[in-house]
Amino acid sequence: MQPILDLAKKYNLVVVEDACQAHGASYTLDGKKMKAGSLGDAGAFSFYPAKNLGAMGEGGAVTTQNAAAAARMKLWRDHGSSQKYVHISPDGWNGRLDALQCAILDIKLKKLDEWNERRRQAARWYQERLAGNEKIITPTVPAGREHIYHLYVVSLPDRDKAMKELGAHEIGCGLHYPIPLHLQAAYRDLGYCQGDFPVTEAVANSVLSLPMFPHITEDMVDYVCKELKKVA
Ligand SMILES: Cc1ncc(COP(=O)(O)O)c(C=O)c1O
């Protein structure tokens, strides 16, 4: 974030953080530990059920210290309404977070720090078992950062074969993400094709998200690593 914020300052740009996979993650800025979502001008969080802080349906939130931006977003959230039955802007849509989701998120928010710590413990178990394997690249966390492991992503050659083999042992893995943006049909009109972003493409072809959730046990991690090392 530091280089991004420096660049934004230089060119007078606004920084919007995509913190959708980063509830509780932190970054040290000017010696101060800052949470994701508080580093830029605004931060976006997703409460999609699978997220570290997930609702039982769809939801999300935006954080900001900018009062004018907050007021504008509140209008957009509720059909341009400033108070019940009073609409002061034609802009906006129904983006209200429903009460049921709020109640669930309120309960889960109290558990977030503990569940993030459990994810970090699981990451340490993975790291202990996979470090030193020449074929498997594990995530690293630079000093001053706190990862919350929404995903635990490794990289290895022959990823597809590994995923299939793990699947055969009832180990569910994910790909985040298999198709880079420049190769998505939605952006075909931009004219990019295979080979235009070789690093991105190589990463998309080699990443594998291993099982990661707060209540994964050391035995489960053991089993995943044992099978992964066999195929790698
Ligand atoms: C990094 C990132 N940004 C944005 C989103 C979009 O969130 P939502 O589906 O709640 O709009 C996601 C959800 O998968 C995400 O992981």
Short mmCIF file of C-alpha atoms and ligand atoms in Angstrom, two decimals:
data_model
loop_
_atom_site.label_atom_id
_atom_site.label_comp_id
_atom_site.label_asym_id
_atom_site.label_seq_id
_atom_site.Cartn_x
_atom_site.Cartn_y
_atom_site.Cartn_z
CA MET A 1 0.00 0.00 0.00
CA GLN A 2 2.83 2.45 0.76
CA PRO A 3 3.95 2.77 -2.90
CA ILE A 4 0.32 3.06 -4.03
CA LEU A 5 -0.41 5.77 -1.48
CA ASP A 6 2.80 7.62 -2.46
CA LEU A 7 1.79 7.51 -6.11
CA ALA A 8 -1.73 8.69 -5.29
CA LYS A 9 -0.35 11.61 -3.29
CA LYS A 10 1.99 12.60 -6.12
CA TYR A 11 -0.78 12.63 -8.73
CA ASN A 12 -3.65 13.67 -6.44
CA LEU A 13 -5.54 10.41 -6.87
CA VAL A 14 -8.16 8.81 -4.66
CA VAL A 15 -7.34 5.32 -3.32
CA VAL A 16 -10.14 2.80 -2.91
CA GLU A 17 -9.00 -0.40 -1.21
CA ASP A 18 -10.45 -3.70 -2.29
CA ALA A 19 -10.44 -5.24 1.18
CA CYS A 20 -12.98 -7.92 0.27
CA GLN A 21 -10.61 -10.73 1.29
CA ALA A 22 -8.88 -8.81 4.05
CA HIS A 23 -11.18 -8.39 7.09
CA GLY A 24 -8.76 -7.86 9.98
CA ALA A 25 -5.54 -7.90 7.94
CA SER A 26 -3.06 -5.17 8.79
CA TYR A 27 -0.22 -3.17 7.25
CA THR A 28 2.30 -0.95 9.00
CA LEU A 29 2.24 2.59 7.68
CA ASP A 30 4.67 5.18 9.09
CA GLY A 31 5.33 2.81 11.99
CA LYS A 32 1.63 2.46 12.82
CA LYS A 33 -0.31 -0.78 12.46
CA MET A 34 -3.29 -0.04 10.23
CA LYS A 35 -6.18 -2.34 9.37
CA ALA A 36 -7.13 -3.03 5.78
CA GLY A 37 -9.94 -0.67 4.86
CA SER A 38 -8.40 2.24 6.77
CA LEU A 39 -5.35 2.83 4.56
CA GLY A 40 -6.90 4.57 1.57
CA ASP A 41 -9.72 7.07 1.09
CA ALA A 42 -12.27 4.26 1.24
CA GLY A 43 -12.26 0.49 1.64
CA ALA A 44 -14.73 -2.05 0.25
CA PHE A 45 -15.60 -5.22 2.18
CA SER A 46 -17.59 -8.18 0.94
CA PHE A 47 -19.72 -10.23 3.34
CA TYR A 48 -20.22 -12.99 0.80
CA PRO A 49 -20.77 -16.15 2.91
CA ALA A 50 -17.31 -17.64 2.27
CA LYS A 51 -15.43 -14.51 3.37
CA ASN A 52 -13.60 -14.27 6.73
CA LEU A 53 -16.57 -12.22 7.90
CA GLY A 54 -19.41 -13.69 5.90
CA ALA A 55 -23.16 -13.23 6.09
CA MET A 56 -25.69 -15.97 5.41
CA GLY A 57 -26.47 -14.25 2.14
CA GLU A 58 -25.13 -11.32 0.18
CA GLY A 59 -23.78 -8.22 1.84
CA GLY A 60 -20.97 -5.73 2.00
CA ALA A 61 -19.76 -2.49 3.54
CA VAL A 62 -17.65 0.51 2.72
CA THR A 63 -15.38 2.20 5.25
CA THR A 64 -14.22 5.80 4.94
CA GLN A 65 -13.16 8.79 7.04
CA ASN A 66 -14.49 11.16 4.40
CA ALA A 67 -17.83 12.48 5.64
CA ALA A 68 -18.94 13.80 2.23
CA ALA A 69 -18.19 10.47 0.53
CA ALA A 70 -20.01 8.60 3.32
CA ALA A 71 -23.08 10.80 2.92
CA ARG A 72 -23.10 10.25 -0.86
CA MET A 73 -22.73 6.48 -0.50
CA LYS A 74 -25.59 6.40 2.02
CA LEU A 75 -27.78 8.10 -0.58
CA TRP A 76 -26.76 5.66 -3.31
CA ARG A 77 -27.45 2.76 -0.96
CA ASP A 78 -31.09 3.75 -0.54
CA HIS A 79 -32.49 5.08 -3.85
CA GLY A 80 -31.14 8.59 -3.23
CA SER A 81 -33.12 8.87 0.01
CA SER A 82 -31.86 11.20 2.77
CA GLN A 83 -34.68 10.27 5.14
CA LYS A 84 -37.72 8.05 4.86
CA TYR A 85 -39.87 9.05 1.86
CA VAL A 86 -37.53 11.94 0.99
CA HIS A 87 -35.42 11.43 -2.15
CA ILE A 88 -32.89 14.15 -2.90
CA SER A 89 -31.03 12.40 -5.73
CA PRO A 90 -32.13 10.33 -8.75
CA ASP A 91 -28.95 8.27 -8.33
CA GLY A 92 -28.77 5.09 -6.31
CA TRP A 93 -30.30 1.66 -5.96
CA ASN A 94 -31.41 -0.72 -3.23
CA GLY A 95 -28.10 -1.62 -1.58
CA ARG A 96 -29.39 -1.88 1.97
CA LEU A 97 -27.96 -4.61 4.18
CA ASP A 98 -30.99 -6.46 5.51
CA ALA A 99 -31.55 -6.80 9.25
CA LEU A 100 -31.16 -10.57 9.32
CA GLN A 101 -27.68 -10.33 7.74
CA CYS A 102 -26.78 -7.52 10.17
CA ALA A 103 -27.74 -9.70 13.14
CA ILE A 104 -25.62 -12.61 11.88
CA LEU A 105 -22.66 -10.37 11.06
CA ASP A 106 -22.90 -8.73 14.49
CA ILE A 107 -22.46 -12.13 16.14
CA LYS A 108 -19.70 -13.26 13.78
CA LEU A 109 -17.78 -9.98 14.03
CA LYS A 110 -17.06 -10.75 17.69
CA LYS A 111 -15.37 -13.98 16.57
CA LEU A 112 -13.39 -12.46 13.70
CA ASP A 113 -10.07 -11.95 15.53
CA GLU A 114 -10.16 -15.44 17.02
CA TRP A 115 -11.06 -17.05 13.69
CA ASN A 116 -8.34 -15.09 11.89
CA GLU A 117 -5.83 -16.32 14.48
CA ARG A 118 -6.98 -19.89 13.87
CA ARG A 119 -6.40 -19.38 10.14
CA ARG A 120 -2.88 -18.07 10.89
CA GLN A 121 -2.23 -21.18 12.99
CA ALA A 122 -3.36 -23.37 10.10
CA ALA A 123 -1.04 -21.41 7.79
CA ARG A 124 1.86 -22.11 10.17
CA TRP A 125 1.02 -25.83 10.07
CA TYR A 126 1.05 -25.74 6.27
CA GLN A 127 4.29 -23.77 6.22
CA GLU A 128 6.01 -26.21 8.61
CA ARG A 129 5.06 -29.17 6.42
CA LEU A 130 5.55 -27.67 2.96
CA ALA A 131 8.58 -25.42 3.45
CA GLY A 132 11.68 -26.81 1.84
CA ASN A 133 9.80 -28.69 -0.90
CA GLU A 134 11.40 -27.50 -4.13
CA LYS A 135 8.24 -27.81 -6.21
CA ILE A 136 5.76 -26.10 -3.90
CA ILE A 137 5.89 -22.33 -3.41
CA THR A 138 4.14 -21.23 -0.21
CA PRO A 139 2.98 -17.72 0.71
CA THR A 140 5.39 -15.39 2.47
CA VAL A 141 4.45 -12.47 4.69
CA PRO A 142 6.81 -9.47 4.66
CA ALA A 143 7.58 -7.71 7.96
CA GLY A 144 4.94 -5.28 9.17
CA ARG A 145 2.04 -7.18 7.62
CA GLU A 146 -0.58 -9.41 9.20
CA HIS A 147 -2.14 -11.93 6.83
CA ILE A 148 -5.60 -13.28 7.60
CA TYR A 149 -5.46 -16.11 5.06
CA HIS A 150 -8.85 -15.80 3.45
CA LEU A 151 -7.16 -18.30 1.14
CA TYR A 152 -4.01 -20.35 1.50
CA VAL A 153 -2.59 -20.32 -2.00
CA VAL A 154 0.42 -22.37 -3.06
CA SER A 155 1.94 -22.56 -6.49
CA LEU A 156 3.24 -25.70 -8.17
CA PRO A 157 3.89 -27.17 -11.61
CA ASP A 158 1.25 -29.56 -12.92
CA ARG A 159 -1.36 -27.87 -10.78
CA ASP A 160 -4.32 -29.46 -12.59
CA LYS A 161 -3.01 -32.96 -11.96
CA ALA A 162 -2.42 -32.12 -8.28
CA MET A 163 -5.95 -30.78 -7.92
CA LYS A 164 -7.40 -33.91 -9.51
CA GLU A 165 -5.35 -36.23 -7.29
CA LEU A 166 -6.28 -34.31 -4.15
CA GLY A 167 -9.93 -34.41 -5.24
CA ALA A 168 -9.67 -38.20 -5.53
CA HIS A 169 -8.68 -38.18 -1.84
CA GLU A 170 -11.69 -36.02 -0.99
CA ILE A 171 -9.55 -32.92 -0.49
CA GLY A 172 -11.41 -29.94 -1.94
CA CYS A 173 -9.17 -27.26 -3.46
CA GLY A 174 -9.98 -24.07 -5.34
CA LEU A 175 -8.46 -21.93 -8.10
CA HIS A 176 -8.25 -18.22 -7.39
CA TYR A 177 -8.45 -17.47 -10.20
CA PRO A 178 -8.24 -19.72 -13.27
CA ILE A 179 -8.96 -17.07 -15.95
CA PRO A 180 -7.07 -13.75 -15.82
CA LEU A 181 -9.07 -10.58 -16.48
CA HIS A 182 -7.54 -9.94 -19.90
CA LEU A 183 -8.75 -13.36 -21.09
CA GLN A 184 -12.29 -13.02 -19.76
CA ALA A 185 -14.97 -12.85 -22.45
CA ALA A 186 -16.37 -9.76 -20.72
CA TYR A 187 -13.25 -7.80 -21.71
CA ARG A 188 -12.73 -9.25 -25.19
CA ASP A 189 -13.35 -5.83 -26.72
CA LEU A 190 -10.09 -4.60 -25.15
CA GLY A 191 -8.29 -6.78 -27.68
CA TYR A 192 -5.93 -8.70 -25.41
CA CYS A 193 -5.05 -12.29 -26.14
CA GLN A 194 -3.10 -15.24 -24.74
CA GLY A 195 0.54 -14.29 -24.17
CA ASP A 196 -0.08 -10.59 -23.50
CA PHE A 197 0.46 -10.97 -19.73
CA PRO A 198 2.79 -13.98 -19.42
CA VAL A 199 3.42 -13.63 -15.68
CA THR A 200 -0.28 -13.37 -14.88
CA GLU A 201 -1.01 -16.35 -17.12
CA ALA A 202 1.75 -18.45 -15.55
CA VAL A 203 0.42 -17.64 -12.08
CA ALA A 204 -3.19 -18.46 -13.09
CA ASN A 205 -1.96 -21.84 -14.34
CA SER A 206 0.05 -22.74 -11.24
CA VAL A 207 -1.93 -21.49 -8.21
CA LEU A 208 -3.86 -23.86 -5.99
CA SER A 209 -5.90 -22.85 -2.94
CA LEU A 210 -5.60 -25.50 -0.25
CA PRO A 211 -8.34 -26.09 2.35
CA MET A 212 -8.41 -23.14 4.76
CA PHE A 213 -11.06 -22.32 7.34
CA PRO A 214 -10.92 -21.40 11.04
CA HIS A 215 -11.73 -24.88 12.34
CA ILE A 216 -9.40 -26.92 10.16
CA THR A 217 -7.40 -29.27 12.41
CA GLU A 218 -3.70 -30.10 12.40
CA ASP A 219 -4.56 -33.67 11.34
CA MET A 220 -6.45 -32.35 8.32
CA VAL A 221 -3.52 -30.13 7.32
CA ASP A 222 -1.23 -33.12 7.79
CA TYR A 223 -3.33 -35.22 5.44
CA VAL A 224 -3.52 -32.49 2.77
CA CYS A 225 0.25 -31.94 2.88
CA LYS A 226 1.03 -35.64 2.74
CA GLU A 227 -1.10 -36.10 -0.38
CA LEU A 228 0.10 -32.85 -1.98
CA LYS A 229 3.76 -33.80 -1.54
CA LYS A 230 3.09 -37.16 -3.18
CA VAL A 231 1.77 -35.52 -6.36
CA ALA A 232 4.21 -32.62 -6.37
C1 LIG B 1 -10.98 -9.34 -3.80
C2 LIG B 1 -12.48 -9.28 -4.05
N1 LIG B 1 -13.01 -8.12 -4.48
C3 LIG B 1 -14.36 -8.02 -4.69
C4 LIG B 1 -15.21 -9.09 -4.48
C5 LIG B 1 -16.68 -8.93 -4.77
O1 LIG B 1 -17.45 -9.08 -3.62
P1 LIG B 1 -19.04 -9.27 -3.74
O2 LIG B 1 -19.26 -10.53 -4.51
O3 LIG B 1 -19.57 -9.34 -2.34
O4 LIG B 1 -19.55 -8.08 -4.49
C6 LIG B 1 -14.68 -10.29 -4.04
C7 LIG B 1 -15.57 -11.46 -3.83
O5 LIG B 1 -15.26 -12.56 -4.19
C8 LIG B 1 -13.28 -10.39 -3.82
O6 LIG B 1 -12.74 -11.54 -3.39
#
